CSV table of C-alpha atoms in Angstrom, one decimal:
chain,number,residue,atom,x,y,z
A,1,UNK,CA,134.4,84.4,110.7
A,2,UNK,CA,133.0,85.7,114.1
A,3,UNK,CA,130.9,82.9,115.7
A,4,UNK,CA,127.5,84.5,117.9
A,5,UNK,CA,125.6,82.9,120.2
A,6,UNK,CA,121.7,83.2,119.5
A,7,UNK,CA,120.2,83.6,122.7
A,8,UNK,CA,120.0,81.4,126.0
A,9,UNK,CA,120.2,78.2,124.3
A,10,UNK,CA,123.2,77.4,123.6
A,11,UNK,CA,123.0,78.0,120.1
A,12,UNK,CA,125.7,79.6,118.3
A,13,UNK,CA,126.2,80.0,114.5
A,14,UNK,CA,128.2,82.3,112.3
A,15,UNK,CA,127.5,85.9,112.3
A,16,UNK,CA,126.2,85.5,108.8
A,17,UNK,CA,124.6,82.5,107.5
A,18,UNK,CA,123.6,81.6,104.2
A,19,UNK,CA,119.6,81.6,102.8
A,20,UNK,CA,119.1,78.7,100.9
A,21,UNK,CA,115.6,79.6,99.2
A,22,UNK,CA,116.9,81.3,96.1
A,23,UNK,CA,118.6,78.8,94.9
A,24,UNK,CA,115.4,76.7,94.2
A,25,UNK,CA,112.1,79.0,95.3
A,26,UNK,CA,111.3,82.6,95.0
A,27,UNK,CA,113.5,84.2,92.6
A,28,UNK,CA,112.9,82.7,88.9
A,29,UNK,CA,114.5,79.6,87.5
A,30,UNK,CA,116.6,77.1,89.9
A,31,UNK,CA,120.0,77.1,90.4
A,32,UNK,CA,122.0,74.1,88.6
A,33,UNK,CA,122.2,71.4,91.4
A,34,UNK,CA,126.1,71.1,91.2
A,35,UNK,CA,126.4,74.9,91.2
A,36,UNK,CA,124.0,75.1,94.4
A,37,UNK,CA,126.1,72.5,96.1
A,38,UNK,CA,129.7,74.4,95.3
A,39,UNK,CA,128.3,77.2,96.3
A,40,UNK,CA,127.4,75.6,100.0
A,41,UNK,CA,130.7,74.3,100.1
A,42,UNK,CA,132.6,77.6,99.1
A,43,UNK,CA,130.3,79.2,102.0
A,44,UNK,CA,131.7,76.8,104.4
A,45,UNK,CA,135.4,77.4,103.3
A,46,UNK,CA,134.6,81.0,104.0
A,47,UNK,CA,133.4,80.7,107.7
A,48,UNK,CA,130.1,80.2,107.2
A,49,UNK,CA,128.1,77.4,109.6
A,50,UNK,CA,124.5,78.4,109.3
A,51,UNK,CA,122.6,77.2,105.8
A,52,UNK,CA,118.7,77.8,105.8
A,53,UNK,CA,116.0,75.5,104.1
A,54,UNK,CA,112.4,74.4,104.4
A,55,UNK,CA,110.1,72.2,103.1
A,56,UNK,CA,108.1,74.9,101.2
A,57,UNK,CA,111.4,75.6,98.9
A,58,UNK,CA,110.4,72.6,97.1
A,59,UNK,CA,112.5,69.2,98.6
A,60,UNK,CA,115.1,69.6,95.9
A,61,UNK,CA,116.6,72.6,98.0
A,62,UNK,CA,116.6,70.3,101.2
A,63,UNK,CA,117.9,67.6,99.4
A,64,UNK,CA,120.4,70.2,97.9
A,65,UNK,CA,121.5,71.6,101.4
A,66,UNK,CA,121.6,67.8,102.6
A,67,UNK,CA,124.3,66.6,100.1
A,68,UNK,CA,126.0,70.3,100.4
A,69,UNK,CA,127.1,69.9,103.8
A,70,UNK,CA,127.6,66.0,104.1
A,71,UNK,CA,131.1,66.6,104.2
A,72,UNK,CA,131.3,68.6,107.5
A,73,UNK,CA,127.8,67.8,108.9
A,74,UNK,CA,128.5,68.4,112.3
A,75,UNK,CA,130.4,71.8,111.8
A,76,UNK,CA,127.5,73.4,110.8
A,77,UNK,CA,124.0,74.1,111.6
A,78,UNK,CA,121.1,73.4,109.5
A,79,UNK,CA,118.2,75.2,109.8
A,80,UNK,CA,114.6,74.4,108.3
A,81,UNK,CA,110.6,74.8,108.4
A,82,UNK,CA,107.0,73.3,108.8
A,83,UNK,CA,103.8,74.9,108.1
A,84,UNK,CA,102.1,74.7,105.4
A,85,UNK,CA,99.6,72.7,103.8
A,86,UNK,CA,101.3,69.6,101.4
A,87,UNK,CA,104.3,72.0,102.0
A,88,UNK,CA,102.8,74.3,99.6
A,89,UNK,CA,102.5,78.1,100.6
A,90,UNK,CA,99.9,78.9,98.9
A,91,UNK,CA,97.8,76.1,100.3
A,92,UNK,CA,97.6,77.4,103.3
A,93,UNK,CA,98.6,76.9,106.5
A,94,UNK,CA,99.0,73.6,108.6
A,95,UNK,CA,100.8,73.1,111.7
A,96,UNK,CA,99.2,70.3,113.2
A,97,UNK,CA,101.1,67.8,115.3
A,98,UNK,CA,100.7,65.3,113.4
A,99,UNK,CA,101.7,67.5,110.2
A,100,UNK,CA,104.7,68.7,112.2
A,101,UNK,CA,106.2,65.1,112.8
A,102,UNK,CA,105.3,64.4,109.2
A,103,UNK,CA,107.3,66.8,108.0
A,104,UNK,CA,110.0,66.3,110.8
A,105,UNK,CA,110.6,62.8,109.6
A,106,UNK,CA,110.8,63.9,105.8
A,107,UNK,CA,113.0,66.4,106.2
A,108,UNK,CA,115.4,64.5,107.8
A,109,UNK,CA,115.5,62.1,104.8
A,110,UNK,CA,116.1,64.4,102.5
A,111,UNK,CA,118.6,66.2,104.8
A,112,UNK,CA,120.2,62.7,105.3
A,113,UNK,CA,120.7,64.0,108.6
A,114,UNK,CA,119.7,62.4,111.9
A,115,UNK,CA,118.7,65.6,113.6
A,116,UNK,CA,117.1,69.1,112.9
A,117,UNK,CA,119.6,71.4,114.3
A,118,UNK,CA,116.6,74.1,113.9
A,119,UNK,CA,113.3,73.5,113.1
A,120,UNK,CA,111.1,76.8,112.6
A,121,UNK,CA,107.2,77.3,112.0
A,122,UNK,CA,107.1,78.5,109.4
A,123,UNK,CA,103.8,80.9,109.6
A,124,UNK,CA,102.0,81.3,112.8
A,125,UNK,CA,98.8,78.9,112.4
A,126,UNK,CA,95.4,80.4,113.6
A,127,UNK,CA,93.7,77.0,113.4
A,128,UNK,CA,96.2,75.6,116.0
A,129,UNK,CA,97.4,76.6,119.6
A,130,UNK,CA,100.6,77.7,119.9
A,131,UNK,CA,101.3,75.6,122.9
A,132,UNK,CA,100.4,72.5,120.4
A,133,UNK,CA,102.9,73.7,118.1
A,134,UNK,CA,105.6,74.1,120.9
A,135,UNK,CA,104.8,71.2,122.4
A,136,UNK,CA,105.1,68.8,119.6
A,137,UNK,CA,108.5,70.6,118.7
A,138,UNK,CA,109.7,69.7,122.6
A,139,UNK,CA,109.0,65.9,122.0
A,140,UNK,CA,110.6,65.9,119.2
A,141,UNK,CA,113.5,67.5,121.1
A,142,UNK,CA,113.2,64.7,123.2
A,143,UNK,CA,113.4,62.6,121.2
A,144,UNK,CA,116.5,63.6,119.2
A,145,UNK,CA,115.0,64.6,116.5
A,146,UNK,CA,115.4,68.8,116.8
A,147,UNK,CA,117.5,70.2,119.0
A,148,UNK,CA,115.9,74.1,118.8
A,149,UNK,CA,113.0,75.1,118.5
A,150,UNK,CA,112.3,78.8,116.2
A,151,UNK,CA,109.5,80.8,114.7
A,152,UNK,CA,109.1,82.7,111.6
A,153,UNK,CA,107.2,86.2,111.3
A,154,UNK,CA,105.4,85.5,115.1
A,155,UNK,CA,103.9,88.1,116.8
A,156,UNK,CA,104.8,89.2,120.7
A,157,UNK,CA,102.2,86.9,122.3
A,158,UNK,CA,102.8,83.9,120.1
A,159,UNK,CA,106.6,84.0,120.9
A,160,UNK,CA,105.6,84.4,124.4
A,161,UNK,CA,103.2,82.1,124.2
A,162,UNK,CA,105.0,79.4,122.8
A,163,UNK,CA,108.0,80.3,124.6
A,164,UNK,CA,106.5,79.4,127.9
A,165,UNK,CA,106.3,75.6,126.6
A,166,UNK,CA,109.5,75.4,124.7
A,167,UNK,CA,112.2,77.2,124.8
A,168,UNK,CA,112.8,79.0,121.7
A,169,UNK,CA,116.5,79.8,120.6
A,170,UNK,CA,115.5,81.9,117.3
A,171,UNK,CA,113.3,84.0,115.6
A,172,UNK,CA,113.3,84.9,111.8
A,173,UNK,CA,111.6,87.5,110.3
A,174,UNK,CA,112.6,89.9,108.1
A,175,UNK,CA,114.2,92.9,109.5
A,176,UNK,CA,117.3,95.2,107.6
A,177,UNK,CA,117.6,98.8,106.9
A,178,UNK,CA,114.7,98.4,104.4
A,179,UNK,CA,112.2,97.2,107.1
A,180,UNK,CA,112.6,98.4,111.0
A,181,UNK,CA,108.9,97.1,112.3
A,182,UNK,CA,110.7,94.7,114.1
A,183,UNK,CA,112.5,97.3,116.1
A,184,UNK,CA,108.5,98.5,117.6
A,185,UNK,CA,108.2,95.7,120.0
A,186,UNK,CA,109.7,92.3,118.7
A,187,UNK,CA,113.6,92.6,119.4
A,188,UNK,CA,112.6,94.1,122.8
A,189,UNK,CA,110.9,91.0,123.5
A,190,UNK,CA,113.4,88.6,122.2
A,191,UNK,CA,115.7,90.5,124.3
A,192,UNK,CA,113.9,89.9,127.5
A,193,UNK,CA,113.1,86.2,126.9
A,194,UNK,CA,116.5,85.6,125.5
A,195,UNK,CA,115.8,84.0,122.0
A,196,UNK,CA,117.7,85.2,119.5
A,197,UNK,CA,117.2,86.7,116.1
A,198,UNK,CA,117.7,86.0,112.4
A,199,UNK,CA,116.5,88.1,109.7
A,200,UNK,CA,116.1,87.1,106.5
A,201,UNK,CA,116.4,89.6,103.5
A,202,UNK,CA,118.8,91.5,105.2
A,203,UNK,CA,119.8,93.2,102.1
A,204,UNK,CA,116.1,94.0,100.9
A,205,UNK,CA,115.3,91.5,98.7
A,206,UNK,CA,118.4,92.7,97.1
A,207,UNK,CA,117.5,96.3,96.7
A,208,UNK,CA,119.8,97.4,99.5
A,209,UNK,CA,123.0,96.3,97.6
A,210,UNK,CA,122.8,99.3,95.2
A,211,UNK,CA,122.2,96.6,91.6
A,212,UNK,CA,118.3,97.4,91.3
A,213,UNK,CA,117.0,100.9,90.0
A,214,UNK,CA,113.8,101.6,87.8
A,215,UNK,CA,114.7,99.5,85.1
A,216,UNK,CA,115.5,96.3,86.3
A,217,UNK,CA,113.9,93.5,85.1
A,218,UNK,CA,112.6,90.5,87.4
A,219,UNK,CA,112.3,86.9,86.0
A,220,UNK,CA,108.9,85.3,85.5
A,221,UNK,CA,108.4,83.7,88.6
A,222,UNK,CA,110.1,86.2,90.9
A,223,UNK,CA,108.2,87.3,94.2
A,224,UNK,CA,109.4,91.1,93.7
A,225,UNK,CA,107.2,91.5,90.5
A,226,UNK,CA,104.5,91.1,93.2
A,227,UNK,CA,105.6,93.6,95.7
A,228,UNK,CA,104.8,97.3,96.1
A,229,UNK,CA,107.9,98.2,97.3
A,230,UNK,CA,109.3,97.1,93.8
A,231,UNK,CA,106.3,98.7,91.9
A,232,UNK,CA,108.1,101.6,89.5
A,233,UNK,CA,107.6,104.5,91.8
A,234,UNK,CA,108.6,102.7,94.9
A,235,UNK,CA,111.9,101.6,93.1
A,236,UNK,CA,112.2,105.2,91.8
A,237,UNK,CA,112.0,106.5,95.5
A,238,UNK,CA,113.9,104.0,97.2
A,239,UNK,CA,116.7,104.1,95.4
A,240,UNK,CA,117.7,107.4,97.2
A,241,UNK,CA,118.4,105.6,100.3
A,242,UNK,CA,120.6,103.1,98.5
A,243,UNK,CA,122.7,106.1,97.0
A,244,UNK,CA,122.9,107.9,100.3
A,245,UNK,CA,123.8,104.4,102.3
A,246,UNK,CA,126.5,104.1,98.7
A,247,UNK,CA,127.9,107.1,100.5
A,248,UNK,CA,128.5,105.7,103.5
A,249,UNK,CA,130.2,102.3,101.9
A,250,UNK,CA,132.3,104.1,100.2
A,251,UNK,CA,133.9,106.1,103.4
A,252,UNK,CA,134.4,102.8,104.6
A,253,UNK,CA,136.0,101.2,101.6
A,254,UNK,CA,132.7,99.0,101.3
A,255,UNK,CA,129.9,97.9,99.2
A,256,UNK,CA,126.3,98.7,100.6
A,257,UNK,CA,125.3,95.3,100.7
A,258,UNK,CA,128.0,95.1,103.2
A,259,UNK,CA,127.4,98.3,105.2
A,260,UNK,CA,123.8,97.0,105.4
A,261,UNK,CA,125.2,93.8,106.8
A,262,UNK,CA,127.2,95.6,109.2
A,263,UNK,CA,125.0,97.6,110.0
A,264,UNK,CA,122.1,94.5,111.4
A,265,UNK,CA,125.1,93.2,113.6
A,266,UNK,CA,125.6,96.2,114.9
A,267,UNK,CA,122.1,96.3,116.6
A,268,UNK,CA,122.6,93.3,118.7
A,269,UNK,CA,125.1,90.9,119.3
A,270,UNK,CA,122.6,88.0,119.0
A,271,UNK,CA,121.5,88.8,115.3
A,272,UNK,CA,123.3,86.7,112.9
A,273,UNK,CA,121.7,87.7,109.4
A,274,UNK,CA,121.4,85.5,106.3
A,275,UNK,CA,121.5,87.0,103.2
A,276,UNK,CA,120.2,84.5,100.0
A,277,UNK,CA,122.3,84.5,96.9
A,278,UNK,CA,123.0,82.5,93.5
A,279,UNK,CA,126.4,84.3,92.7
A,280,UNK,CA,129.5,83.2,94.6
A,281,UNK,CA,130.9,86.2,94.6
A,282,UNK,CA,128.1,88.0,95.9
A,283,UNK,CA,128.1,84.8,98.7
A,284,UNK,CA,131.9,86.2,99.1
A,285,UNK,CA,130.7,89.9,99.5
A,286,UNK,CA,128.1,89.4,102.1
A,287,UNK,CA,130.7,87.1,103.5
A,288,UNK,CA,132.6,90.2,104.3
A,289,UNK,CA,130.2,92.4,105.5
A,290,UNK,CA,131.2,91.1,109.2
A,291,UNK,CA,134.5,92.5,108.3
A,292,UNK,CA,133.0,95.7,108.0
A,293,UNK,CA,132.8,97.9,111.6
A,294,UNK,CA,130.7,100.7,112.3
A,295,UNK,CA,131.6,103.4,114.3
A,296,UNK,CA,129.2,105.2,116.5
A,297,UNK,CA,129.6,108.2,114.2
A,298,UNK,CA,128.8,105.9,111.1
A,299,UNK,CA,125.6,104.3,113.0
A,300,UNK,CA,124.4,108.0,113.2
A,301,UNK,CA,125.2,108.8,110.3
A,302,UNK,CA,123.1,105.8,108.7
A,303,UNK,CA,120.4,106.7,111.0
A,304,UNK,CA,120.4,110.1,110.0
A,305,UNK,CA,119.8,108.8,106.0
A,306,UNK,CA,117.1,106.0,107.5
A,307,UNK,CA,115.1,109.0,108.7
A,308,UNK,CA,115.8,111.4,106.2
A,309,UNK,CA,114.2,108.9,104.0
A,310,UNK,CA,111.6,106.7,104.3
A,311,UNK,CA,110.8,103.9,102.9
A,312,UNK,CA,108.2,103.5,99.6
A,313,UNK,CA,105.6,101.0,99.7
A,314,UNK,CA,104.8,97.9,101.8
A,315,UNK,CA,107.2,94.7,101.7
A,316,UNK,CA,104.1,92.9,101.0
A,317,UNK,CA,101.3,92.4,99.3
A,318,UNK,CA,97.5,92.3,101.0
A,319,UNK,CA,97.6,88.7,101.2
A,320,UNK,CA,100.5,87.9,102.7
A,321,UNK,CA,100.6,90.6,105.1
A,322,UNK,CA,98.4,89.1,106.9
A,323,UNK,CA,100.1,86.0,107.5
A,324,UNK,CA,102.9,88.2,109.5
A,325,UNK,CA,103.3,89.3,112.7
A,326,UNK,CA,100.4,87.2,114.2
């Protein structure tokens, strides 16, 4: 697979990478533990080098990531997060410095890793300065502990903010051809300061690959039963974008969950996406999305569908919307 470089820093991963979070967090039950780990491995084997964590997965996906990639440690680059209160979303935020070394020094245990190849906060904190935030990150930088620094979800002037003090090599926040806010006035900004970018649900939470219509059923304890966008009517609307991006993959001998792959690394050559899956042959097919070119005629044509129809509902709820974008 195509390797990118992310920005000024030297960074460079594989132009998709792989979200960890599902396997443990988010999306119902857990994954077996030896199926999580094969599927790491089969990621690898495919070309992939970048495998996201955090410590608010829960430390069994950490620990799962850790033991994944023990094999070929230093071919790959492991990303992960601090923020939160305990580690626990929904206790809040925390992203004190002492919190932040706390959580530096745990993760590395159950990473079994001797250095953070990318250590993210995880939610902008209010309660703390930005520069505090950045500048703990640059000692621990200094002290071998991370070697770059990101940000989840920031808003213009806490990237630039924190920017000023560290160096930042990456942002994530979720950006696909479900949700174009960052296009406004955050990838113009990462573009100037040179950081790059890496969205997370870059096929919609899954609704982009064309598998989820009014009748699908989410597990207890899956974050879409919580979203508008998947309320009934949203799902009933949406789904006409997936069908008219359908037509698109299947001019280009495609699936949509690869044309919408295609599609974000068509935008920049800095963006290196990473799709979350359980399934290893889903893992394969997003795998192959950077496989898949656009032509300028097909980028037109997609955008022509994007503004043809818009998209239903918020990607959030109330709540969480206004821990975004800060």
């Amino acid at each position: 697979m195509q390797k990118r470089k992310l920005g000024n820093s030297g960074l460079e991963v594989s132009a998709i990478g792989l979200g960890c979070m599902g396997l443990t967090f988010g999306y119902g039950p857990a994954t077996d533990k030896g199926d999580a780990i094969k599927l790491i491995r089969a990621a690898f084997e495919r070309g992939v080098t970048l495998f996201d964590t955090a410590e608010a997965y829960g430390q069994v996906n950490e620990e799962i990531v850790g033991e994944a990639v023990a094999p070929f440690r230093n071919q790959v680059v492991i990303a992960t997060k601090f923020g939160f209160k305990d580690g626990i979303a929904s206790a809040g935020l925390d992203s004190s410095p002492a919190r932040i070394r706390l959580v530096a020094e745990q993760s590395l245990k159950r990473l079994k890793t001797d250095c953070i190849d990318l250590f993210y906060q995880h939610r902008v904190d209010p309660n703390v300065p930005i520069e505090d935030v950045a500048g703990t990150v640059r000692e621990l930088i200094q002290e071998g502990k991370v070697k770059y620094f990101g940000m989840c979800e920031a808003g213009v002037e806490a990237i630039s903010r924190a920017h000023a003090v560290q160096p930042l090599s990456a942002l994530q926040s979720e950006y696909s051809m479900f949700t174009r806010e960052p296009e406004i006035d955050i990838i113009p900004t990462l573009e100037k300061l040179g950081i790059g970018f890496i969205p997370f649900s870059p096929l919609g939470k899954g609704f982009l690959t064309g598998k989820i219509d009014a009748n699908t059923t989410f597990a207890a304890g899956d974050v879409r039963n919580n979203l508008p966008r998947f309320a009934d009517a949203a799902r009933d609307a949406n789904h006409k974008l997936v069908t008219l991006i359908g037509e698109v993959a299947t001019r280009k001998n495609a699936s949509p969950a690869q044309v919408a792959l295609a599609w974000l690394l068509a935008q920049k050559p800095w963006i290196a996406p990473i799709p979350g899956t359980t399934k290893l042959h889903r893992m394969e097919e997003n795998v192959g999305g950077a496989d898949v070119v656009l032509t300028a005629d097909d980028l037109c044509a997609i955008d022509e569908v994007l503004a043809k129809v818009p998209v239903q509902g918020a990607r959030y709820n109330e709540q969480m919307m206004k821990t975004i974008n800060r």
